[in-house]
């Protein structure tokens, strides 16, 4: 996202999950009325915001090294007589606000995920070099009420945060500490925001939440009810949601996958591990068996659904046998895509203090084996699409001239030779080849399209 001819230049770098992507866009919306326009160059910017992630140690360390570079840019700008304001936002800000300011004096202000509506005030205070420089409140309702209704829309797909926070307390995870308790936005606010997005040409929304399927913002209605109401909005042809917890995958939501054509056949449902002993130590509240039964139910409602997941290898106490159980579960499910991580010890979480931490070499080896299996499954899922005609929502020009790129219902990237004029449209594409990360195809006649 880059704005035309702004008075002041705002550079935002986003780390971590989609919720941070949404928040970064909303920070730009808060700052636009103050004359800030988004640039993709940090050098010389008037305001630099790092929207950070605390989930694994590596993610956090990246922020400090990036801040070292930003400091040098800030010094260069000061030497040229200018001023650069440096803000740290996101989950590292929430978790380590004081430490950031102590470790990196170039940081002017620190703002946690629930305080973005306060950015204008915090920037003004930082410029006066007086008063509060750290805002780390935990009130999600104030955040959403305080953000402007108007959203700057760059494309035909958009994220829409409907739920924040987490009460699950998986023993490895920092999110309950950085994002606070589960909070659901009122359904009416979400419907209004979605309607405005549709009016601006958005055809696909992805509803976001750390536990999006725990959504409870309507009058008794959960996420399924919200999806039904969103599906009534003209122009919104595709609805997705992420990330879900197996515990909150209720029958109503499962049924919705079979009933609502706009709800896309893709489900990110992290399982983390396949050993019940490890799942228990993780405090996941599901077993391998209950996860498999759940997938069965979902496939009964929507047989072609693309399943996706998250995995952690090397959780404390995970033996070779436990890890084999993860591979077994993966074989039983057949994933269309997945994200796998080596367990990272996060200060303050229960798992960090558990005995039997797994050696780095064992984590590496397990990760490599898991990735091999998941890659194989992803390739097989993609290969099975060759010869089919899929509805593709074209999103942007491709890397090569004359090519456009979009997404299939299963969230695969699809490349095709097509005019730019098709961007924003859902078009039948006959799939001719498949790779690990994407498909390629040719435009097909409308009559050839399978139902989504
Ligand atoms: N709310 C989602 C995921 C949030 S974090 C859920 O419940 O599944 C995204 C993913 O990061 C998690 O699913 C998990 O696989 C991974 N993750 C979280 N903490 C981690 C840690 N300490 N080490 C390694 N991976 C971690
Ligand atoms: Fe973290 Fe577990 Fe909450 Fe997901 S459900 S955000 S993994 S604590
Ligand atoms: Fe990272 Fe925070 Fe998202 S820790 S994964 S940015 S909720």
Tab-separated table of N, CA and C in Angstrom, residues 166 282 339 390:
chain	number	residue	atom	x	y	z
A	166	UNK	N	-7.084	-14.303	23.362
A	166	UNK	CA	-7.148	-15.748	23.549
A	166	UNK	C	-7.208	-16.104	25.030
A	282	UNK	N	0.580	-29.568	26.223
A	282	UNK	CA	0.383	-28.275	25.546
A	282	UNK	C	-0.896	-27.572	26.019
A	339	UNK	N	1.798	-24.983	8.239
A	339	UNK	CA	2.910	-24.197	8.764
A	339	UNK	C	3.515	-24.977	9.927
A	390	UNK	N	-11.515	-24.297	-12.249
A	390	UNK	CA	-11.812	-23.700	-10.950
A	390	UNK	C	-12.140	-22.217	-11.090
